[in-house]
Coordinates of C-alpha atoms and ligand atoms in Angstrom, one line a residue:
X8 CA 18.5 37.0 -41.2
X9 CA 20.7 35.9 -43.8
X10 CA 19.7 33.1 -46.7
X11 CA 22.3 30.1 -47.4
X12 CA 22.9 31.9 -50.5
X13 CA 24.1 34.6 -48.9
X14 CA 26.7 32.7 -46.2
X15 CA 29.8 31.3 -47.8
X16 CA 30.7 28.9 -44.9
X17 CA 34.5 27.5 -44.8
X18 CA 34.0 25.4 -41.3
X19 CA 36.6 22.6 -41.0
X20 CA 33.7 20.2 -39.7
X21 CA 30.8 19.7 -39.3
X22 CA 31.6 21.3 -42.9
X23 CA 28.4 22.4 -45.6
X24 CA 26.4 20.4 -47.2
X25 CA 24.5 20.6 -50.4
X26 CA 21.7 22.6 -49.9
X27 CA 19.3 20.2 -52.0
X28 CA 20.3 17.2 -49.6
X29 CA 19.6 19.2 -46.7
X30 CA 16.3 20.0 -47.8
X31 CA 15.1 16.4 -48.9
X32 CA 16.5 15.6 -45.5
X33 CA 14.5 18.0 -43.4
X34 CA 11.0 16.6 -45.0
X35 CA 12.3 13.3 -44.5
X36 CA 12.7 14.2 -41.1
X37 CA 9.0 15.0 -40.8
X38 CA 7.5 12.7 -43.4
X39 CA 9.2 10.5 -45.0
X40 CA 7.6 10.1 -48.7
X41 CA 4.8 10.6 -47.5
X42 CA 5.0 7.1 -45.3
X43 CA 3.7 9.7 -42.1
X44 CA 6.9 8.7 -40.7
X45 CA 10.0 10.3 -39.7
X46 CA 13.7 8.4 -41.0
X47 CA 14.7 9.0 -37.5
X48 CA 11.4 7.1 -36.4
X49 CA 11.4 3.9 -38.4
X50 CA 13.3 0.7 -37.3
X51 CA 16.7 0.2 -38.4
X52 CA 15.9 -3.2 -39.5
X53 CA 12.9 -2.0 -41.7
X54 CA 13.1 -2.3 -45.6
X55 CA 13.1 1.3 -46.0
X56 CA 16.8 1.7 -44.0
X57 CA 18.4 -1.5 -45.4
X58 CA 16.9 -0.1 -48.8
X59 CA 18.8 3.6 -47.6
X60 CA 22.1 1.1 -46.2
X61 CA 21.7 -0.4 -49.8
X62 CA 21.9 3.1 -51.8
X63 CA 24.4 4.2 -49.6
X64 CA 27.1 1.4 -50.6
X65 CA 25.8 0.9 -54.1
X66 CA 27.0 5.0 -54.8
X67 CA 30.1 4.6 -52.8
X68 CA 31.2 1.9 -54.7
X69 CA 30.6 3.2 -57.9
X70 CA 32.4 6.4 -56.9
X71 CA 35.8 4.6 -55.7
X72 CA 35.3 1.7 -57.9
X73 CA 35.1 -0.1 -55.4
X74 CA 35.8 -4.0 -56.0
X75 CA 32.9 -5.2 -53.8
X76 CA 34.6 -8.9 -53.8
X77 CA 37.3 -7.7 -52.2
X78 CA 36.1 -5.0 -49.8
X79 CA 33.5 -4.4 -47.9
X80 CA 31.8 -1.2 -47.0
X81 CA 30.8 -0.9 -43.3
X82 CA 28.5 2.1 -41.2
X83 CA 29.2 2.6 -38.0
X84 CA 29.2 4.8 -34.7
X85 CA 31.6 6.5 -33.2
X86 CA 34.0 9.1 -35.5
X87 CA 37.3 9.2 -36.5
X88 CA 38.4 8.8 -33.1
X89 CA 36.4 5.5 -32.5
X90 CA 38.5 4.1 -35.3
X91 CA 42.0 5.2 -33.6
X92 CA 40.9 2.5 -31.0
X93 CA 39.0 0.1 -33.2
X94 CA 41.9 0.1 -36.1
X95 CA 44.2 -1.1 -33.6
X96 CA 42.4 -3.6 -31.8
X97 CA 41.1 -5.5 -34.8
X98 CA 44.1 -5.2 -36.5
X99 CA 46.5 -6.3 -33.8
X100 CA 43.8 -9.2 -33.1
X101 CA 44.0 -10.0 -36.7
X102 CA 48.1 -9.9 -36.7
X103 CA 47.6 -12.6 -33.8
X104 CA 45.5 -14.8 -35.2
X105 CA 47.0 -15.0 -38.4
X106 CA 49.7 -16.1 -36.3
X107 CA 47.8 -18.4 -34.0
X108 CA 46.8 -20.5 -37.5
X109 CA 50.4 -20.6 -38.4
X110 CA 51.5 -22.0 -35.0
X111 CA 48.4 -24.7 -35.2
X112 CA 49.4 -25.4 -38.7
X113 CA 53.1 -26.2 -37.9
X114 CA 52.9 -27.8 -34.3
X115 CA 49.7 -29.5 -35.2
X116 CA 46.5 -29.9 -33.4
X117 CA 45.6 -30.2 -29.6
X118 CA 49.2 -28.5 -28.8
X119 CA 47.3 -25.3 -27.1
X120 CA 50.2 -24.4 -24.6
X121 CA 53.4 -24.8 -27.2
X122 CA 51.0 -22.6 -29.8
X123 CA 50.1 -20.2 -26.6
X124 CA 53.9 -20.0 -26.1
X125 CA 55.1 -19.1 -29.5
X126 CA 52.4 -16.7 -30.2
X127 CA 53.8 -15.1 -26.8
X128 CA 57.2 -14.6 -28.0
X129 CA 56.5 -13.9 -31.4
X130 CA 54.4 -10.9 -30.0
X131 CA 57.5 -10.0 -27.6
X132 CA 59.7 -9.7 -31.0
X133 CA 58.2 -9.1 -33.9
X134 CA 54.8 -7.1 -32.9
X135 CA 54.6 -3.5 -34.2
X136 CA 52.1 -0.9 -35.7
X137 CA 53.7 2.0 -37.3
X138 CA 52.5 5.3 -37.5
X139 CA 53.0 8.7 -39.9
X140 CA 52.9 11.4 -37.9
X141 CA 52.3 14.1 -39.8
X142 CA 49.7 16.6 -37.9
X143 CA 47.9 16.4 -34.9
X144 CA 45.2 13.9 -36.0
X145 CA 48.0 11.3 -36.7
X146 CA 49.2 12.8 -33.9
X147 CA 46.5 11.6 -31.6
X148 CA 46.1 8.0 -33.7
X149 CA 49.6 7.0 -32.7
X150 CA 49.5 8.0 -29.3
X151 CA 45.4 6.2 -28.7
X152 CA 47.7 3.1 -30.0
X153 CA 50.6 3.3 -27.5
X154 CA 47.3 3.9 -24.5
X155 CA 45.5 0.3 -25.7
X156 CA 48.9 -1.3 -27.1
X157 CA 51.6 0.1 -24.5
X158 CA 54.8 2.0 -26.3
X159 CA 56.6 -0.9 -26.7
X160 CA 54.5 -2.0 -30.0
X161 CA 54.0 1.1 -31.5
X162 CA 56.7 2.9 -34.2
X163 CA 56.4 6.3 -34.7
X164 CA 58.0 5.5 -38.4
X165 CA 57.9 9.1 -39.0
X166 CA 57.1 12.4 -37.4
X167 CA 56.9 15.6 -39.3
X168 CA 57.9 18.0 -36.7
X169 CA 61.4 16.6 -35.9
X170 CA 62.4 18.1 -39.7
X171 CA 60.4 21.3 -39.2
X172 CA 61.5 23.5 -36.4
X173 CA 59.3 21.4 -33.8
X174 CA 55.7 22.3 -35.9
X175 CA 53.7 20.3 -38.1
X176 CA 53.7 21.5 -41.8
X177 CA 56.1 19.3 -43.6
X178 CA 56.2 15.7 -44.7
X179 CA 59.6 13.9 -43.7
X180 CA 61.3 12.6 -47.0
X181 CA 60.1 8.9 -47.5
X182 CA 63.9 8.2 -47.1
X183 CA 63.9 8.9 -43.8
X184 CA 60.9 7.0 -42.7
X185 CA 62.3 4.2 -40.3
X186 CA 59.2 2.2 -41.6
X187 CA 59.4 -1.7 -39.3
X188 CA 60.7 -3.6 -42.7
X189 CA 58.1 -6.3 -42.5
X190 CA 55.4 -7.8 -40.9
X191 CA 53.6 -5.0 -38.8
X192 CA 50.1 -5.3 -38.1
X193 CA 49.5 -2.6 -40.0
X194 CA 50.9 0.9 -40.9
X195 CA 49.0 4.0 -40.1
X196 CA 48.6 7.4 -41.7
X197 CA 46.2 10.7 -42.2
X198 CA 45.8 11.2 -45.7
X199 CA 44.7 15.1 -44.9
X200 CA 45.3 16.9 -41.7
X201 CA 42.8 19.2 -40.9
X202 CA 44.0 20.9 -38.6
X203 CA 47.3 21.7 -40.0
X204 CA 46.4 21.6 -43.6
X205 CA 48.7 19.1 -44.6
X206 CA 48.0 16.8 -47.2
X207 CA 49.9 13.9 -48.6
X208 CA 50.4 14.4 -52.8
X209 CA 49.3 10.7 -53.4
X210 CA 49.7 7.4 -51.9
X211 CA 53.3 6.7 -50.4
X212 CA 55.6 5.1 -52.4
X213 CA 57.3 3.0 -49.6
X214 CA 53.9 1.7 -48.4
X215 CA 53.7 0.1 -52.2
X216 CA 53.1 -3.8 -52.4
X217 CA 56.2 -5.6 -52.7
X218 CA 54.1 -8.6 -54.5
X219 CA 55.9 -10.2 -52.3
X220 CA 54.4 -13.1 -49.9
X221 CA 50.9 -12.2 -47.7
X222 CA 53.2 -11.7 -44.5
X223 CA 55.4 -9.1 -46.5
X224 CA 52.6 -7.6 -47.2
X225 CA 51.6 -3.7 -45.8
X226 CA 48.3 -3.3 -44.6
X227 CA 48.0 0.0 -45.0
X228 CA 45.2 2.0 -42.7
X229 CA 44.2 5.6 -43.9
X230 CA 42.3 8.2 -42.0
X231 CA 40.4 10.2 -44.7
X232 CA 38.2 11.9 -42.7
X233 CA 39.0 15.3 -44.5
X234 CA 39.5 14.5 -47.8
X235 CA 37.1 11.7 -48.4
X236 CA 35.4 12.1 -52.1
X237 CA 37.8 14.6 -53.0
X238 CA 40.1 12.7 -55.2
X239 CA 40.6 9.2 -57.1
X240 CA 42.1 6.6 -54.9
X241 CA 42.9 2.8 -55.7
X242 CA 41.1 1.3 -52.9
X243 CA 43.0 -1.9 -53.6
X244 CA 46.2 -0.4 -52.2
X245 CA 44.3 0.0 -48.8
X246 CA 43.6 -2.7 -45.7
X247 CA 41.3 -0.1 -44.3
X248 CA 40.1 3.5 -44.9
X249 CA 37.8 5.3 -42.7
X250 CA 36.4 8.7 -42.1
X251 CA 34.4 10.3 -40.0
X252 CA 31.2 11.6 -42.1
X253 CA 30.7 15.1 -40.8
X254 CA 33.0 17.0 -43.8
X255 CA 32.6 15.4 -47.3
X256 CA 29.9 13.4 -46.8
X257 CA 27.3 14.0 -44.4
X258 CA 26.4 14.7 -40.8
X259 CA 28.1 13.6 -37.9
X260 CA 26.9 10.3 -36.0
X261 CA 27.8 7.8 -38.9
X262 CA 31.5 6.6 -39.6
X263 CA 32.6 4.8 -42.8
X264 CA 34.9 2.6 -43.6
X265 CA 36.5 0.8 -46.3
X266 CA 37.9 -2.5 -45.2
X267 CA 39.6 -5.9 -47.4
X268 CA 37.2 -8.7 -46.5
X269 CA 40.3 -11.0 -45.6
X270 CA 40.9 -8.8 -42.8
X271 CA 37.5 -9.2 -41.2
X272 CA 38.2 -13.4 -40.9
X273 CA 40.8 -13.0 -38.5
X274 CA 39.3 -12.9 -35.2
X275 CA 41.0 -14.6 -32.8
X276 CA 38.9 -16.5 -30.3
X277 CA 38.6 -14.6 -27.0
X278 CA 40.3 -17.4 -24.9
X279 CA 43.2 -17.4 -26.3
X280 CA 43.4 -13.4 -26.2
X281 CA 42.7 -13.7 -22.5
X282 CA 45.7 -16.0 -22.1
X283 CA 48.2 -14.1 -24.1
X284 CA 48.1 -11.3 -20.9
X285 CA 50.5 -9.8 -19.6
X286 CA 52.3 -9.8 -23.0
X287 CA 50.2 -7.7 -24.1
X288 CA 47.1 -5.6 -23.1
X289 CA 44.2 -6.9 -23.9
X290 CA 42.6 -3.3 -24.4
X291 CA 45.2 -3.5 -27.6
X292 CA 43.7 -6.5 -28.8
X293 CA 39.7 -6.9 -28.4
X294 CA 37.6 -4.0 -29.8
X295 CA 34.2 -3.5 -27.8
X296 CA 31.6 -5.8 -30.0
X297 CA 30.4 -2.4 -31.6
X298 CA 33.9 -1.4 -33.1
X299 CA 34.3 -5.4 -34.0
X300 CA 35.0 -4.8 -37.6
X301 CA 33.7 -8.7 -38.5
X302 CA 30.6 -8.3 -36.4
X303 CA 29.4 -5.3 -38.0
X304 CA 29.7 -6.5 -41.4
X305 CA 28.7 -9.8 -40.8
X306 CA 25.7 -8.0 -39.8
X307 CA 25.5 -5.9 -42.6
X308 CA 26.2 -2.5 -40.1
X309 CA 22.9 -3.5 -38.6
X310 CA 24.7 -5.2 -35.5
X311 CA 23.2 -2.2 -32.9
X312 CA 20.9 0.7 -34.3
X313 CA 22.4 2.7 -37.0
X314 CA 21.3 6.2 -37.4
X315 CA 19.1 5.8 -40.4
X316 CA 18.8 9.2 -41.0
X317 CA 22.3 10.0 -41.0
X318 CA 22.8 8.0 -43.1
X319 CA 20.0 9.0 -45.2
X320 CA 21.8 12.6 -45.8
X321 CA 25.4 10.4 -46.9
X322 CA 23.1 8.8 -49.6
X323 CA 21.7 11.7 -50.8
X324 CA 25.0 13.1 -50.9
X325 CA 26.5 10.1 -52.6
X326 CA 23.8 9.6 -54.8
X327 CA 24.0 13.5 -55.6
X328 CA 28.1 12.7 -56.6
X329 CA 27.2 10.1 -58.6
X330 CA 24.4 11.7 -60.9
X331 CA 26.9 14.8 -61.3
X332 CA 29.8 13.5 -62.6
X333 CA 28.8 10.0 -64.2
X334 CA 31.7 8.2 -65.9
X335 CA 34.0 10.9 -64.5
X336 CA 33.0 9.3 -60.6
X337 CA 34.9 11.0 -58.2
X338 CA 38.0 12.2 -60.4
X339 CA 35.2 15.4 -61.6
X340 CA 35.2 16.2 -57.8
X341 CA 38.9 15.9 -57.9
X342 CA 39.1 18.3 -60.7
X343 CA 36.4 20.9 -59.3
X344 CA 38.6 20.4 -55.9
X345 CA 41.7 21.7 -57.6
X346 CA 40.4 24.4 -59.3
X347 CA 39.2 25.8 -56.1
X348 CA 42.1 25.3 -53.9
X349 CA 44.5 27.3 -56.8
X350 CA 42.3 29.5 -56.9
X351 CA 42.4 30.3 -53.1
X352 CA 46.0 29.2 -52.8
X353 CA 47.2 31.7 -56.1
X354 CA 45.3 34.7 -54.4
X355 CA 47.0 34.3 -51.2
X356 CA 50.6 33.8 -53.3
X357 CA 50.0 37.0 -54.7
X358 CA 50.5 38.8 -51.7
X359 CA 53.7 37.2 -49.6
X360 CA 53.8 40.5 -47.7
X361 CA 50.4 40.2 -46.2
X362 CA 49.7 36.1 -46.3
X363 CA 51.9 32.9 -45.3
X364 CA 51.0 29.8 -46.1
X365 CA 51.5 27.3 -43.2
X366 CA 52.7 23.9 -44.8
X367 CA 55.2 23.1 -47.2
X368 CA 53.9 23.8 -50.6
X369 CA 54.6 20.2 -52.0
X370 CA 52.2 18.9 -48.9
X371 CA 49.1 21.6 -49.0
X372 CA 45.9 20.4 -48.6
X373 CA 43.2 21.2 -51.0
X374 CA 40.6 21.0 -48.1
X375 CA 42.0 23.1 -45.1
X376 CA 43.8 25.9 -46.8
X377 CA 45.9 27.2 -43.2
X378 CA 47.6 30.5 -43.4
X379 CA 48.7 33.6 -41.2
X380 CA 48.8 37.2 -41.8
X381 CA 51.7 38.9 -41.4
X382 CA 52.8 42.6 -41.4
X383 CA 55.4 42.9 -44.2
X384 CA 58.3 40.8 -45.3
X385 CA 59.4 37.7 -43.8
X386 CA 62.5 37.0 -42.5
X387 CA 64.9 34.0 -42.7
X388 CA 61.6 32.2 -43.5
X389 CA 59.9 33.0 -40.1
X390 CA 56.4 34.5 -40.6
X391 CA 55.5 36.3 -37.6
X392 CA 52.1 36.5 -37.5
X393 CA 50.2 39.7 -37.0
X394 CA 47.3 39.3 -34.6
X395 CA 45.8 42.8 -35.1
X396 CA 45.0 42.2 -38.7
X397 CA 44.1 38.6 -38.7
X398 CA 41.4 40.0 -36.8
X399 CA 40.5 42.5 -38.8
X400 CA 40.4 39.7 -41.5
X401 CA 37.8 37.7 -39.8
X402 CA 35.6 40.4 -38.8
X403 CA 35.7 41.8 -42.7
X404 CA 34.9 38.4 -43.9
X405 CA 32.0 38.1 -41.4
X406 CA 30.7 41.4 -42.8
X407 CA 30.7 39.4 -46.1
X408 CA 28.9 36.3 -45.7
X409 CA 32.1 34.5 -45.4
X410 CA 32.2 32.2 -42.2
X411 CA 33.8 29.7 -40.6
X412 CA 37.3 30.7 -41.5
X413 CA 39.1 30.9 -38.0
X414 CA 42.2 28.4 -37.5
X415 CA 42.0 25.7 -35.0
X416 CA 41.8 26.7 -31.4
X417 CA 45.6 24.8 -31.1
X418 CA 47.5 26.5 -33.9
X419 CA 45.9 29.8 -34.5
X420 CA 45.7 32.1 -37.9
X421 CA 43.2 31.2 -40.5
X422 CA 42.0 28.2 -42.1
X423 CA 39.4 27.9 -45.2
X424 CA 38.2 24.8 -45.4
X425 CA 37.4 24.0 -49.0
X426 CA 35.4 20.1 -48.6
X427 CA 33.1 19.4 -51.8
X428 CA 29.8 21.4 -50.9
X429 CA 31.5 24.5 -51.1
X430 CA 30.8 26.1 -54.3
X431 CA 33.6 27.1 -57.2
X432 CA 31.6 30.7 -56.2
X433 CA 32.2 30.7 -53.1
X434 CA 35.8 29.9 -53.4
X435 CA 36.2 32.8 -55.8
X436 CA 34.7 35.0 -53.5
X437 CA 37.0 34.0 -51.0
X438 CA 39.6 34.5 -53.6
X439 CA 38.1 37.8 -54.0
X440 CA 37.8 39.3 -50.5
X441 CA 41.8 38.1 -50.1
X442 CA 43.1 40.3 -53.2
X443 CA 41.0 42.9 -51.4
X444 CA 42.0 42.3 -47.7
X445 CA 45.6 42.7 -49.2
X446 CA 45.3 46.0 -51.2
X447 CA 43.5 47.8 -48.5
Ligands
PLP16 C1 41.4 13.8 -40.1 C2 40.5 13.7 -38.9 N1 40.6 12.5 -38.3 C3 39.8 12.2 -37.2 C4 39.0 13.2 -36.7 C5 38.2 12.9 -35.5 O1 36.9 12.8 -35.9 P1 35.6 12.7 -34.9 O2 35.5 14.0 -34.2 O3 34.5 12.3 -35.8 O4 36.0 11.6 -33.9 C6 38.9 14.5 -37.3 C7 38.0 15.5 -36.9 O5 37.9 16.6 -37.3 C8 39.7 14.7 -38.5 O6 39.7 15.8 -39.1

């Protein structure tokens, strides 16, 4: 039976972990300090989880930089698919009430049915979300909007595939994002696609505030499930970022998210929702009270039971970030991050007869490293992949302690995921067995 030491694991998610967390974790599974208590046994409400809840923001913050009186940091259930939904709903129901409060503002009040009426056709002609589509995660965002919202709200600004022979791999030129010029409820993207290893360089320029007025204003909604931790971001440019926890920072069970406090007091009341039908779907409108972004952090992410101990591993992780790289907050995981994706991405360069990189090398991601073997020379830039040895990759690796390094079921060839916990050692072994995978 192998030790961890001995197993470099590369799984795209649930990903590594520390092995120190895991360890304070499992006795706090039995006994937590020494209280005779498991975490996953104690209330939710207790002092000991809001004191965990409390940990948990407090290192977060510190890492982003978080301006905690401007954003607000919010726990939840439900994944990176939970927030497809719930982005939209509260978002859209935020775009609506912001202009509900216009329409009382200007007709004045007690005029429900004029302000019913314009709201109506202001949703008939100006409503949009826009999405990036720029993998299959995005991929699946955009299209949980047009389910809730109906396809008539929803632009897909831009979609990757339509510049790259039908695959995923490439990021369109922002020039030729048809991006709705002002006033969407919000505009959508992946920051890292797992699955097909694409990751955008840094924040878009066209999704920049104008400084213009608040409705000019982007609200801009990242998915960084896959690359959460991993590099410096300016929070501030964000309406909301979430990510599922189960790669950089924890277990899977807990979802975090990032959100601007405005956001969460514009909730329109449910009446008036209810009356806006048919012109829009409701489902597009009114999250279920546990994806209600305002509930949950008026109630502190204590609205229904939180898993405490899931939790409990994020904070450990968190807290484990923060004591590593002090001052240097996340930007020393950004550098450690680098240094391990060139690593992995100059070994497979070396050898352009035996490895193809999938993506576009201006958009490759420094977490899900996706590539194919091939069989000799490309030609006109096709790779053809060479089934045969990819498998005798995989088993070679697995005779190495190397797991986890299989692509997604839905595109095939390989995939090292590279998120945080795995070590600059690992990585160079990686590095190593490649070099030697392509000399044989
Ligand atoms: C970028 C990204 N977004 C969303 C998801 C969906 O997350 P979940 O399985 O937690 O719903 C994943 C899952 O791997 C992901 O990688």
């Amino acid at each position: 039976m192998p030790s961890r030491s001995e197993i470099a694991y590369f799984g795209a998610g649930p990903a590594p972990l520390p092995t120190a967390a895991l360890e304070k974790s499992a006795e706090a599974l039995v006994n937590f300090e020494d209280s005779g208590l498991s975490l996953a046994e104690i209330s939710h409400r207790s002092p000991t989880a809001n004191k965990i809840l409390a940990d948990a923001k407090d290192a977060l913050a510190t890492l982003y930089d978080i301006p905690t009186d401007e954003y607000d940091v919010l726990f939840l259930h439900g994944g990176g698919t939970g927030e497809f939904s719930a982005t939209v709903q509260n978002l859209v129901g935020a775009w609506i009430e912001k202009r509900r409060r216009k329409a009382v503002a200007e007709l004045g009040e007690g005029k429900d049915a004029e302000v019913l009426d314009r709201v109506r056709r202001e949703i008939e002609a100006e409503l949009k979300v826009d999405y990036l589509v720029t993998g299959s995660w995005s991929l699946k965002a955009s299209q949980e909007a047009t389910r809730l919202l109906s396809a008539k709200y929803v632009n897909v600004a831009a979609d990757s595939r339509k510049s790259n022979n039908g695959k995923f791999g490439k990021i369109p030129d922002e020039k030729e994002w048809k991006l709705t010029p002002k006033g969407t409820a919000f505009t959508y993207y992946c920051d890292n696609e797992t699955v097909d290893g694409v990751e955008f360089p840094g924040f878009p320029k066209s999704l920049e505030s104008t400084g213009g007025s608040e409705d000019d204003e982007r609200i801009v909604v990242a998915d960084m499930s896959s690359n959460f931790l991993s590099r410096k971001i300016d929070v501030r440019k964000f309406g909301v970022i979430f990510g599922g926890a189960q790669k950089n920072l924890g277990i899977t069970g807990i979802t975090v998210i990032i959100i601007r406090k405005s956001l969460l007091n514009l909730v329109p009341p449910p009446t008036f929702l209810h009356a806006l039908s048919p012109v829009i779907p409701l489902s597009g409108a009114i999250p279920p009270i546990v994806f209600s972004f305002s509930t949950i952090a008026a109630n502190n992410s204590l609205y229904n039971t939180l898993p405490i101990f899931n939790l409990y591993v994020a904070t450990l992780v968190l807290q484990s970030l923060v004591s590593t790289w002090g001052s240097q907050k996340v930007s020393g995981q950004e550098a450690i991050a680098d240094k391990k994706a060139a690593l992995i991405y100059g070994a497979l360069d070396a050898f352009p007869d035996t490895y193809h990189v999938v993506p576009n090398k201006s958009v490759r991601s420094r977490m899900n490293i996706c590539f194919r073997i091939i069989s000799g020379a490309q030609t006109n830039n096709e790779a053809v992949p060479d089934d045969g040895r990819e498998k005798a990759f995989l088993a070679g690796a697995e005779k190495r302690g190397l797991l986890g390094l299989k692509g997604h079921r839905s595109v095939g060839g390989i995939r090292a995921s590279n998120y945080n916990a795995v070590s600059e050692e690992n990585a160079q072994k990686l590095a190593g067995y490649l070099v030697e995978f392509a000399k044989a």
